[in-house]
XYZ file of C-alpha atoms in Angstrom:
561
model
C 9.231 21.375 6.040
C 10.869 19.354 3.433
C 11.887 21.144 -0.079
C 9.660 19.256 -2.046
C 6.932 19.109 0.083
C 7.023 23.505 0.210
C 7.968 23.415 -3.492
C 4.596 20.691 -4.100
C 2.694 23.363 -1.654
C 3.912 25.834 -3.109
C 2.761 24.355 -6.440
C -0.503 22.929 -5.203
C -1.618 26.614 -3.726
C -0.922 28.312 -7.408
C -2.946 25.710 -8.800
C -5.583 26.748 -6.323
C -5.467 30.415 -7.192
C -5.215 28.964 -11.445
C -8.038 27.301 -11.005
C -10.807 29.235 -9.104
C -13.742 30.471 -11.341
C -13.523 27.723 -13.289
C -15.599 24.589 -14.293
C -12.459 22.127 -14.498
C -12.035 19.854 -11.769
C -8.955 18.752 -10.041
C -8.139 17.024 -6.675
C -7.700 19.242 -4.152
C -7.631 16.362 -1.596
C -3.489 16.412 -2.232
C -3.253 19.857 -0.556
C -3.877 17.997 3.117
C -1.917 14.859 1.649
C 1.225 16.781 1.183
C 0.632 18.576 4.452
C 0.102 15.437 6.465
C 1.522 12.604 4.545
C 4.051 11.036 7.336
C 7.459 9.021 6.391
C 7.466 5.907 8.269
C 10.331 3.841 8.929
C 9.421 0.484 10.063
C 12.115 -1.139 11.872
C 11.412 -4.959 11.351
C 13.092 -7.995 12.530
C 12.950 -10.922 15.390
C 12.807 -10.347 18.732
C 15.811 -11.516 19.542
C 17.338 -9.271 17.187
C 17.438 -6.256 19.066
C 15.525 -3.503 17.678
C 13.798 -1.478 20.543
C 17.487 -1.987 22.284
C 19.164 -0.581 19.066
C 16.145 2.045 19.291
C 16.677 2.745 22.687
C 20.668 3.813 22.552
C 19.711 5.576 19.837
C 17.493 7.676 21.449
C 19.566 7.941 24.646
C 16.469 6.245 26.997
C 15.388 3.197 27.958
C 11.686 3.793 27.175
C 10.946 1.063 24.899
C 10.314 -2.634 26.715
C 13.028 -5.077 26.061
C 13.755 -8.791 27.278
C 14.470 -12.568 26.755
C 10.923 -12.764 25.557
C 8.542 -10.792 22.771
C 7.763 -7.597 24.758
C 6.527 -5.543 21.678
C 3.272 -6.422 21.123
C 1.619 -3.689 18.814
C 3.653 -1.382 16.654
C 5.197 1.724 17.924
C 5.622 4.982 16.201
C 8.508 7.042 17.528
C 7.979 11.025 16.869
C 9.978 13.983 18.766
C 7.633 16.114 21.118
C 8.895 18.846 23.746
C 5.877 16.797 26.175
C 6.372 13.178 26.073
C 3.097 11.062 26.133
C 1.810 7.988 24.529
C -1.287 7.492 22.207
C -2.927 4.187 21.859
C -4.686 4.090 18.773
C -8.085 1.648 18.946
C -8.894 -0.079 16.327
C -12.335 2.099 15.809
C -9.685 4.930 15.196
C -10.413 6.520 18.467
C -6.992 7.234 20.561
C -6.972 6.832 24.084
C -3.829 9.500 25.472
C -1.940 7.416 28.340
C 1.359 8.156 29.821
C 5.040 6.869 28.703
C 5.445 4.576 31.732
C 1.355 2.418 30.581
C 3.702 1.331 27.095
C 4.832 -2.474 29.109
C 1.315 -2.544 30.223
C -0.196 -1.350 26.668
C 1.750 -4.222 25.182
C 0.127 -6.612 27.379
C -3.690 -5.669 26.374
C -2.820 -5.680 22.493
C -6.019 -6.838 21.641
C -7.505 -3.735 22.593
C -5.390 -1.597 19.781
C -4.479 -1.144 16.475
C -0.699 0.461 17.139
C 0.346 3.119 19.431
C 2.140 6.656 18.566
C 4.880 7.600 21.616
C 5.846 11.020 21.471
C 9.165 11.895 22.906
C 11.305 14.925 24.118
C 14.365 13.108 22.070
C 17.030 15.209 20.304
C 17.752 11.996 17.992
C 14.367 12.061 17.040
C 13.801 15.458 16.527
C 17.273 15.396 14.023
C 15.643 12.968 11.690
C 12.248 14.473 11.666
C 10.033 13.947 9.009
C 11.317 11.023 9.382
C 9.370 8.299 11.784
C 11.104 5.136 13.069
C 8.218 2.467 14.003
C 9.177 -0.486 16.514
C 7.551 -3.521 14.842
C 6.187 -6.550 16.886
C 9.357 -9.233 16.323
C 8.911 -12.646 14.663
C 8.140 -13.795 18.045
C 5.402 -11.780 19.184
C 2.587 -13.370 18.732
C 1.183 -13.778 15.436
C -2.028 -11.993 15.152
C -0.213 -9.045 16.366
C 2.828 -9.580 13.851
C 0.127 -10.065 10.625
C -1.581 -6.930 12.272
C 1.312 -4.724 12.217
C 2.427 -6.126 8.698
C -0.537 -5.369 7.386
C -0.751 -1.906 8.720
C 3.001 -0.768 7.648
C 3.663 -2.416 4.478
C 1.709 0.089 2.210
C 2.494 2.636 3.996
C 6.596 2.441 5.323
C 8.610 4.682 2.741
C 11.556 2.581 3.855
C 12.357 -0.257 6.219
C 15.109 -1.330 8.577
C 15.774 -4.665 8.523
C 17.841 -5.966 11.852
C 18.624 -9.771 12.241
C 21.445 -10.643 15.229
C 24.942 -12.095 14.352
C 23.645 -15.000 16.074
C 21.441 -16.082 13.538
C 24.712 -15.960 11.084
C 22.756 -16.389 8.119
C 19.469 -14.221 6.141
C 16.722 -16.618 7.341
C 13.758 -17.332 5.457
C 11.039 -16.094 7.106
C 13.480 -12.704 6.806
C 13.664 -13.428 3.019
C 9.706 -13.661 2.790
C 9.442 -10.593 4.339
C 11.978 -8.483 1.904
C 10.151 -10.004 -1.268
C 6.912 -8.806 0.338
C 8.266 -5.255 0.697
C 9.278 -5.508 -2.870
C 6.033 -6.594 -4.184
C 4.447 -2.996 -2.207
C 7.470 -1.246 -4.667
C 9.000 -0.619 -0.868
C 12.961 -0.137 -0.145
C 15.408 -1.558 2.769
C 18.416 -1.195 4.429
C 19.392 -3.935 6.304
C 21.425 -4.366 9.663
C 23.372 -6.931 11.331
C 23.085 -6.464 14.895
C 25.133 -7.455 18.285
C 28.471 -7.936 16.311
C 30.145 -7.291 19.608
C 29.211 -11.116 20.642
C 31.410 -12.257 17.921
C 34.941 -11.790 17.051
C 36.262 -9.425 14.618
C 37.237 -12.470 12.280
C 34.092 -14.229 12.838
C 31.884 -11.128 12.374
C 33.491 -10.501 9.155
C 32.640 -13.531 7.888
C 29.044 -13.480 8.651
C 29.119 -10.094 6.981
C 30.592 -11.135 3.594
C 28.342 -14.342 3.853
C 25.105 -12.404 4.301
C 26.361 -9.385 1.821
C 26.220 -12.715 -0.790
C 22.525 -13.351 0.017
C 21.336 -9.854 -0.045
C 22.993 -9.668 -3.981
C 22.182 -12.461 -4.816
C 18.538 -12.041 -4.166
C 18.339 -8.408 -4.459
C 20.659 -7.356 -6.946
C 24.355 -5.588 -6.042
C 23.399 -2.047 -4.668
C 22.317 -4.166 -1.313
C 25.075 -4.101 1.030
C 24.673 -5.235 5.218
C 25.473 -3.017 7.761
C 27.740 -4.665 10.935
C 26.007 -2.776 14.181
C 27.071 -3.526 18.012
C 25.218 -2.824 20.719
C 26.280 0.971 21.413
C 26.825 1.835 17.644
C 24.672 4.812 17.285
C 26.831 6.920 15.150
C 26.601 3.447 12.549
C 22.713 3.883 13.083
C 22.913 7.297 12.151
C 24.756 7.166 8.945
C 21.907 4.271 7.685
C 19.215 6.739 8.637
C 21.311 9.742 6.881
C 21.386 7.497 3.495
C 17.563 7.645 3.283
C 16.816 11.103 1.809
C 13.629 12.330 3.212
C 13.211 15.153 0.125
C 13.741 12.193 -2.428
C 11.472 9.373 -0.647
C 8.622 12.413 -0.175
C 9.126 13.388 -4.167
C 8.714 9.879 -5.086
C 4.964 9.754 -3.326
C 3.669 12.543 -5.070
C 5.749 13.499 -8.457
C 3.800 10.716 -10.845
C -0.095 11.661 -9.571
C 0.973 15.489 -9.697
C 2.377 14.957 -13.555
C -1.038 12.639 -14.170
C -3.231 15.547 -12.610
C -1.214 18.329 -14.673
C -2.173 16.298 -18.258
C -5.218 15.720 -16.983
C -6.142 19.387 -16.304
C -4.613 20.437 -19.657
C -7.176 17.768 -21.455
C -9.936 19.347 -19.874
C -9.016 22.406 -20.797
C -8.614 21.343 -24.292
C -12.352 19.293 -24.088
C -14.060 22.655 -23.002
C -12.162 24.995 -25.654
C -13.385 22.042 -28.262
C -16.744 22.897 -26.611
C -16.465 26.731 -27.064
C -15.633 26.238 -30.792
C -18.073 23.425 -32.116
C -21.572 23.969 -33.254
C -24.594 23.393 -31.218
C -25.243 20.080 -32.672
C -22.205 18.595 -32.510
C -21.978 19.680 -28.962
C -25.866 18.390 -28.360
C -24.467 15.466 -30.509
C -21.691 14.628 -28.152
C -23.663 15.076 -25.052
C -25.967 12.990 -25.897
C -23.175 10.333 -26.543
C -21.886 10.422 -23.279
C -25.265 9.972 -21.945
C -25.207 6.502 -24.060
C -21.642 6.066 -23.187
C -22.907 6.219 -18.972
C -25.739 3.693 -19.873
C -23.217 1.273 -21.633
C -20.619 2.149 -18.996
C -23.272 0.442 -16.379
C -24.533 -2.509 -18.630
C -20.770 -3.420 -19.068
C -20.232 -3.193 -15.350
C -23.346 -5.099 -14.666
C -22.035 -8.123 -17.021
C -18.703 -8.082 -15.531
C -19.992 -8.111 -12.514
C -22.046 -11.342 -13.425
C -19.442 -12.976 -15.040
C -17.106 -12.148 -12.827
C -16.626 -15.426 -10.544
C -16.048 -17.391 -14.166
C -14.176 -14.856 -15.572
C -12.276 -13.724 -12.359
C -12.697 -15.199 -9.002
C -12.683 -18.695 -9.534
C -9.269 -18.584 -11.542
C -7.480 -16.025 -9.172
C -8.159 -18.273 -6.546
C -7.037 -21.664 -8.275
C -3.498 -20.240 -9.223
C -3.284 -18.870 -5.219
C -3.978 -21.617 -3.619
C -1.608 -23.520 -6.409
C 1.021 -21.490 -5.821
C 0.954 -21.998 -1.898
C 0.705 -25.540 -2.519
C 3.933 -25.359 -4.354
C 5.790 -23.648 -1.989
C 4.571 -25.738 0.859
C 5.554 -28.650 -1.148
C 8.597 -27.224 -1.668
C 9.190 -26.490 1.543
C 8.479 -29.660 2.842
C 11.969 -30.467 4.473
C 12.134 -27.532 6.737
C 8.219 -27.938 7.759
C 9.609 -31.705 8.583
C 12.216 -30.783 10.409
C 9.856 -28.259 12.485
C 7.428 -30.637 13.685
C 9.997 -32.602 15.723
C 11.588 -29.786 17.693
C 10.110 -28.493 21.190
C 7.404 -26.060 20.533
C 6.637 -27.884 16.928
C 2.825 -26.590 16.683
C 3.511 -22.737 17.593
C 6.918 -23.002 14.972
C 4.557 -25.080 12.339
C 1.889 -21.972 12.735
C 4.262 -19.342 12.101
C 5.927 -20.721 9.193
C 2.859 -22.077 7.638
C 1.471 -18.664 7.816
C 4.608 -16.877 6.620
C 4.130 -19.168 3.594
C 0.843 -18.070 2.696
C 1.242 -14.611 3.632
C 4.063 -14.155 1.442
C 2.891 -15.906 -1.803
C -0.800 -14.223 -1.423
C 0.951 -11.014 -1.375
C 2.910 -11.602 -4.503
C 0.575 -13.722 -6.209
C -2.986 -11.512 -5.514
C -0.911 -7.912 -6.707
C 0.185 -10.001 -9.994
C -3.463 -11.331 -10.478
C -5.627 -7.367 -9.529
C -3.212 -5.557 -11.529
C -3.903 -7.692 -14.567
C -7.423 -7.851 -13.601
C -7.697 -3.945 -12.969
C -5.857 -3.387 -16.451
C -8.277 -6.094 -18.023
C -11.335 -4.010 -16.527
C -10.020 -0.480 -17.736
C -9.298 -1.783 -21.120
C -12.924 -3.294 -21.410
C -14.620 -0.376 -20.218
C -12.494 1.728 -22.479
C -13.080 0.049 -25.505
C -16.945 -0.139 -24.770
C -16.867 3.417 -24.398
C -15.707 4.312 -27.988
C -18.375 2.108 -29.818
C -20.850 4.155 -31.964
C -19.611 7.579 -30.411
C -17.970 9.190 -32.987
C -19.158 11.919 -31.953
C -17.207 12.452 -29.077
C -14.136 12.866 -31.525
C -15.281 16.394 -32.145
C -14.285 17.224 -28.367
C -11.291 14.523 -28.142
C -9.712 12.432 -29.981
C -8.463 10.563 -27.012
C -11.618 10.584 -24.502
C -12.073 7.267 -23.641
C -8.107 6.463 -23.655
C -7.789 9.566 -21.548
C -9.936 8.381 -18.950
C -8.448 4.957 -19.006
C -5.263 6.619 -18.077
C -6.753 8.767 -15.572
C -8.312 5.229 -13.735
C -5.038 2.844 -14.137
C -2.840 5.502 -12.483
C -5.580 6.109 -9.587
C -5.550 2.462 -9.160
C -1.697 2.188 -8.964
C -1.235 4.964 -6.589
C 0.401 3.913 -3.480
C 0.253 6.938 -1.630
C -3.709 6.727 -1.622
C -2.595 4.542 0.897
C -1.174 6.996 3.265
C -3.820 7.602 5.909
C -3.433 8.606 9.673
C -6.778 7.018 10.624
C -6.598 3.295 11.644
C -8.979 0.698 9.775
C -10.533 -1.763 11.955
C -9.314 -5.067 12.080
C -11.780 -8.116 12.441
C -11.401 -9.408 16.007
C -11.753 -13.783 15.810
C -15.397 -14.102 16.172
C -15.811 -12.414 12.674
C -12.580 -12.941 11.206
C -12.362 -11.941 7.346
C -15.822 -10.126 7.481
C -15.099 -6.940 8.761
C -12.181 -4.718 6.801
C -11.778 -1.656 5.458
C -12.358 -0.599 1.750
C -9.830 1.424 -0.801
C -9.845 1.995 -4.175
C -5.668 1.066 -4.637
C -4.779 -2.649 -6.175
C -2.396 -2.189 -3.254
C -4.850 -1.299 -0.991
C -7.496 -4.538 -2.132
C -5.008 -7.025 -2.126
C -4.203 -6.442 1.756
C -8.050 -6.526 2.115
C -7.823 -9.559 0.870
C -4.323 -10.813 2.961
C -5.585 -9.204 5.913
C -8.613 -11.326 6.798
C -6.990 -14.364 5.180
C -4.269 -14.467 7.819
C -7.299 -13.953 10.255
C -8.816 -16.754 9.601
C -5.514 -19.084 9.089
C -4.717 -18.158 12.556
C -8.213 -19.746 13.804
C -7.566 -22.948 11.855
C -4.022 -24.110 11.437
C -3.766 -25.093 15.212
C -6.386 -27.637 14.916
C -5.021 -28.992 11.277
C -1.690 -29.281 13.029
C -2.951 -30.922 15.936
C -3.158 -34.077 13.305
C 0.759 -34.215 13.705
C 1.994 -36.165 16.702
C 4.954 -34.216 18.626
C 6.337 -37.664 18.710
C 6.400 -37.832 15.181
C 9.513 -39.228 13.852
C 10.959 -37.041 10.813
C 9.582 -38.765 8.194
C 6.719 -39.615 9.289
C 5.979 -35.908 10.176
C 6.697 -35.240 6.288
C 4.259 -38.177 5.542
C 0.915 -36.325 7.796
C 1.858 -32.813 5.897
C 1.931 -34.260 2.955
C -1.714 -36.305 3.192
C -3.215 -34.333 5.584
C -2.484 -30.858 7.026
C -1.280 -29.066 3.209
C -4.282 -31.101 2.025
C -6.433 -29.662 4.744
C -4.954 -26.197 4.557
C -5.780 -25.845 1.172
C -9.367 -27.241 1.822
C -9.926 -24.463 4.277
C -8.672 -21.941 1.648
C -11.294 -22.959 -1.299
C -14.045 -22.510 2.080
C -12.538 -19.200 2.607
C -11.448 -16.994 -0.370
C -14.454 -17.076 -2.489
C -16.634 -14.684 0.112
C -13.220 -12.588 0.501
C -12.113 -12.471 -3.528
C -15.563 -11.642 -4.776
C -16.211 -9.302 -2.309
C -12.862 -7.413 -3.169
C -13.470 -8.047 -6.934
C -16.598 -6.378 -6.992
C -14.822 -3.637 -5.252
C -12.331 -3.268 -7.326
C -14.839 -2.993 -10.124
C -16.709 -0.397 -8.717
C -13.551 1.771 -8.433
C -12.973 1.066 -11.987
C -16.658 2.445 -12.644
C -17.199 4.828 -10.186
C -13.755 6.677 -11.799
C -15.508 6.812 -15.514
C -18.598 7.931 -14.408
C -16.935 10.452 -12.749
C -15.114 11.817 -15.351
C -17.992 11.242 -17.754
C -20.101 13.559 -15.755
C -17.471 16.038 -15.452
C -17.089 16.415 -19.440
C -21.311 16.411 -19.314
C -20.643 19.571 -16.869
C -18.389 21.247 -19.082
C -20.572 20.809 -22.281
C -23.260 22.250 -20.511
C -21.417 25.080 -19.020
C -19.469 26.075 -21.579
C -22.117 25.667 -24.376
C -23.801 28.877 -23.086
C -20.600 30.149 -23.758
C -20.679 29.112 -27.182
C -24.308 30.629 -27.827
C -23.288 34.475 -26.529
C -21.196 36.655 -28.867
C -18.475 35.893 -30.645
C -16.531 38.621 -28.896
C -17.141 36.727 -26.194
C -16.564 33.230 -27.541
C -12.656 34.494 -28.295
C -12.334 35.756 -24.518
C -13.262 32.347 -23.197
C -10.859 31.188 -25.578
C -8.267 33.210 -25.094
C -8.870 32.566 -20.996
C -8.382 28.977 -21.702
C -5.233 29.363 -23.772
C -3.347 31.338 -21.272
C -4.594 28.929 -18.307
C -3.105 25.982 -20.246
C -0.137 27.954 -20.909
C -0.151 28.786 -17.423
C -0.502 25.572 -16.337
C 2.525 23.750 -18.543
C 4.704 26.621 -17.022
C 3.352 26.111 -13.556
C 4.408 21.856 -13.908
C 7.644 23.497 -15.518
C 8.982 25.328 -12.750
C 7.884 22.998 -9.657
C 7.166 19.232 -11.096
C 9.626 18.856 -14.376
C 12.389 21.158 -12.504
C-alpha cells in the first residue's frame, strides 16, 4: 500500500472512531475510494507507433497482439497476478473471465465489450504496482472503438504515455488534439518517441530537438521527449519511475479530504450554536430552513424553465461556432485529405477529432461557468429573509455553496471500477450513464455526440467526389459537408444538452437539500439537548469542543503534514 493511501486510511478510520455517536454527517463513501481507487496509465498513440510492442519487451512476453494493421481494438488494462487470465468487461458491467490466448480473438468481437482487464504473472508489472499501464486502441483502430476508449480513460488516467514513431518526425495534430484534451480533464503526460533505431543517430537527434520545440512551445518548458528504440526497456522504466505513485494518489484525495475536514468543523460549530441559543431562535431558524427548502425548489423549478433561454440554446451556439471555426480553419489539411486514397475513412477521423476536441474544451468552459452560475443563484436565494439563520452561522448558505462547487469539481468522483454502458448505433446518444462531476456531464455529453457523428459523417462525405480535384474538394466542404455537419449538430445537441443541464441542476439541488436537511437534523437533535440541564448543556458543549479540537489535530497530523 502506498504511504498516503495508509496515512489517508489511517486518517479516514480515526475519523470513523471521532465520529460515531454523533449526529454530524460525513462521507464515509472515501473509505472504499481510497481502498480501491486504481492509478491508470493510459498508453496512447497510433498504431503504427508501437505501443503494445514497447509494452510487450517491457513485460518480457509477447502477449499483447501486434501487426501492420490496428490489432487493439478495446482498451487493455495490464495488472500483475501470480494466475494469468483475461477479463472482458461488457458493457452492462458484467465480466465474462476468458483465457490469455481469446485477447486476438476478443479484439475482433469489440462490439461486444466495454475494455478488458489482463492479469499477468509479470515481474515488470508487479514492480510498478499500483501503478496500471492500459494499451489504448491506436489512431487507427477503428473509430467507435478509439472515442470508446477515450471516453472511458480520460477522467480517469492519473497520467498518460504518449508514443508517436520517429517515422512520423513531427507532433501531429490529431496527437496535439489529444494532449489539449488531457489538459482540459487537469490530466498529465510524458511523451515518447519510439523506433529511434530506424533512424540514424544524427537524424534521430534532430527529430528529437524538433519535437522537444513543439512540446514547449505548446506546453510550456518542463515538457521534454523521450528517444525510445525498440528493446529500450531500462528508458521505459526510468519514464514510469518519474511518475510518483504516492504524489499522483495524494493529489486525488488531499483537496475533498481538506473540504470534508472544514466541513465537519462547521457542523460542529452549527450544532454547538444550537446547544447555546434559545428555543425560539432555534424554532426561529428551523423554520427558516423549512422556507429556505421551499425557495430552494421554486428557484430550481424556474431555472429549470428558463433554462434552454438562459442555458442550452447559448451553450450550444458558441459549440457548434467554435467547431465551425476550427473546421474553417482547418480547411487546407481537410482539402488535402479528400484527394488521397482512403479520403472518406481519413475525412471521418479528422472531422471527428475536430469536434471531439473542441466539445471537450469548449462544454468544460461553458458547465463550469454554468455550475458556478447555478450555485451562486441558489446561494443567494437562500439568504433572503432568513436572518435568522445567522444565529447558527454566519456563513450557511456560503458554506454550502462551497460544499456543492467542490463536489462538482471533484475528479476523482470519477474513479469507478464498474463500466457505464455505452449506446450501441441503433440508439446512439440516448442511452449513457449519469454523474454528478462537470467532468463527468461534459463526457455525457461528448460521448453520445461522437456516437452519433460516427452514423452521419459518412453519408455527408459521400457529397465529395474521390476524384475531386484539390480545390474543388475545399469548395464541397466549404458549401456543403461543414454546412451539413453543423446542421446535424443543431438536430442533435438540444435532446443531449438539456438533458445533461437538467442534470447538472439537480446535482446542484439535490447537494443543498441535502445539507439543508442535515442542519434540520441537528436542530432537532440537539435542541433536546438544549432543553435538559444546564449541567448537561456544558457537557455537550464541552464534547463538541474537544471533537473540533480533535478534529483540526487529526487534519494536522495526516492532511496538512
Amino acid at each position: 500500500m502506498l504511504t498516503s493511501q495508509k496515512n489517508f486510511s489511517e486518517y479516514l478510520n480515526k475519523l470513523d472512531s471521532l465520529m460515531q455517536g454523533s449526529e454530524i454527517s460525513w462521507d464515509q463513501t472515501l473509505i472504499g475510494q481510497i481502498k480501491n481507487t486504481p492509478l491508470l496509465l493510459p498508453v496512447i498513440g497510433a498504431f503504427s507507433a508501437g505501443k503494445s510492442s514497447l509494452l510487450n519487451t517491457f513485460m518480457g512476453m509477447d502477449i499483447l497482439p501486434v501487426g501492420i494493421a490496428p490489432e487493439t481494438e478495446l482498451a487493455t488494462e495490464l495488472h500483475f497476478s501470480q494466475e494469468s487470465y483475461l477479463l472482458a468487461i461488457r458493457h452492462d458491467g458484467n465480466e465474462e473471465r476468458l483465457a490469455v490466448e481469446d485477447l486476438t480473438l476478443v479484439n475482433k468481437k469489440s462490439a461486444e465489450y466495454s475494455h478488458l482487464r489482463l492479469y499477468i504473472n509479470s515481474p515488470a508489472l508487479e514492480a510498478i504496482a499500483p501503478l496500471i499501464l492500459v494499451d489504448m486502441p491506436g489512431y487507427g483502430s477503428s473509430l467507435e472503438n478509439h472515442n470508446k476508449a477515450l471516453a472511458y480513460y480520460l477522467p480517469r488516467g492519473v497520467h498518460f504515455i504518449v508514443v508517436t514513431s520517429i517515422e512520423e518526425g513531427t507532433v501531429t495534430q490529431s496527437v496535439l488534439r489529444h494532449l489539449d484534451t488531457i489538459k482540459v480533464y487537469g490530466g498529465d503526460f510524458s511523451f515518447i518517441l519510439s523506433k529511434t533505431n530506424l533512424r540514424a543517430p544524427e537524424q534521430a537527434s534532430e527529430i528529437t530537438d524538433y519535437i522537444n520545440e513543439q512540446l514547449q512551445l505548446y506546453f510550456g518548458a518542463d515538457k521534454q521527449v523521450i528517444p525510445l528504440d525498440n528493446q529500450a526497456t531500462d528508458t521505459f522504466n526510468k519514464v514510469l519511475s518519474a511518475i510518483n505513485p504516492d504524489l499522483v494518489f495524494h493529489n486525488l484525495f488531499i483537496d475533498r479530504l481538506k473540504d470534508q475536514n472544514i466541513d465537519l468543523i462547521n457542523q460542529i460549530n452549527f450544532a454547538s450554536n444550537v446547544i447555546k441559543n434559545s428555543k425560539n431562535v432555534n424554532d426561529n431558524a428551523f423554520r427558516a430552513l423549512e422556507q429556505a427548502l421551499d425557495g430552494l425548489i421554486q428557484q430550481r423549478n424556474k431555472t429549470q424553465e428558463d433554462m434552454k433561454f438562459r442555458f442550452s440554446t447559448p451553450l450550444i451556439t458558441r459549440c457548434i461556432n467554435a467547431i465551425d471555426r476550427d473546421l474553417n480553419g482547418q480547411i487546407d489539411r481537410l482539402a488535402n485529405f479528400s484527394t488521397t486514397k482512403n479520403a472518406a475513412t481519413a475525412l471521418e477521423r479528422e472531422i471527428s477529432e475536430i469536434i471531439s476536441s473542441n466539445l471537450t474544451r469548449t462544454l468544460k468552459q461553458e458547465m463550469d461557468q454554468i455550475s458556478a452560475e447555478m450555485i451562486q443563484e441558489l446561494a443567494v436565494n437562500l439568504t433572503k429573509n432568513n436572518e435568522m439563520l445567522d444565529s447558527l452561522d454566519h456563513n450557511w448558505a456560503k458554506n454550502i455553496a462551497d460544499k456543492t462547487e467542490a463536489k462538482l469539481k471533484a475528479v476523482s468522483g470519477f474513479i469507478e471500477t464498474m463500466s457505464e454502458r455505452l449506446p450501441g448505433k441503433e440508439d446512439a446518444g440516448k442511452v449513457y450513464r449519469l454523474f454528478s462531476t462537470v467532468l463527468a456531464i461534459t463526457t455525457s455529453v461528448i460521448s453520445p455526440v461522437l456516437e452519433l457523428v460516427i452514423v452521419f459523417l459518412p453519408d455527408i462525405i459521400r457529397l465529395l467526389s474521390s476524384i475531386n480535384a484539390e480545390e474543388k474538394a475545399r469548395k464541397n466542404l466549404l458549401n456543403s459537408v461543414f454546412p451539413g455537419i453543423k446542421s446535424e449538430l443543431r438536430n442533435l445537441l438540444p435532446e443531449i444538452v438539456d438533458e445533461q443541464l437538467s442534470n447538472l441542476l439537480k446535482s446542484v439541488s439535490d447537494e443543498f437539500e441535502e445539507q439543508i436537511n442535515q442542519q434540520r437534523i441537528l436542530i432537532t437533535r440537539y435542541q433536546q439537548e438544549r432543553e435538559m440541564a444546564q449541567e448537561t448543556i456544558d457537557k455537550q458543549l464541552e464534547i463538541f469542543q474537544d471533537l473540533s479540537v480533535e478534529l483540526k489535530a487529526l487534519a494536522t497530523s495526516y492532511l496538512y503534514c
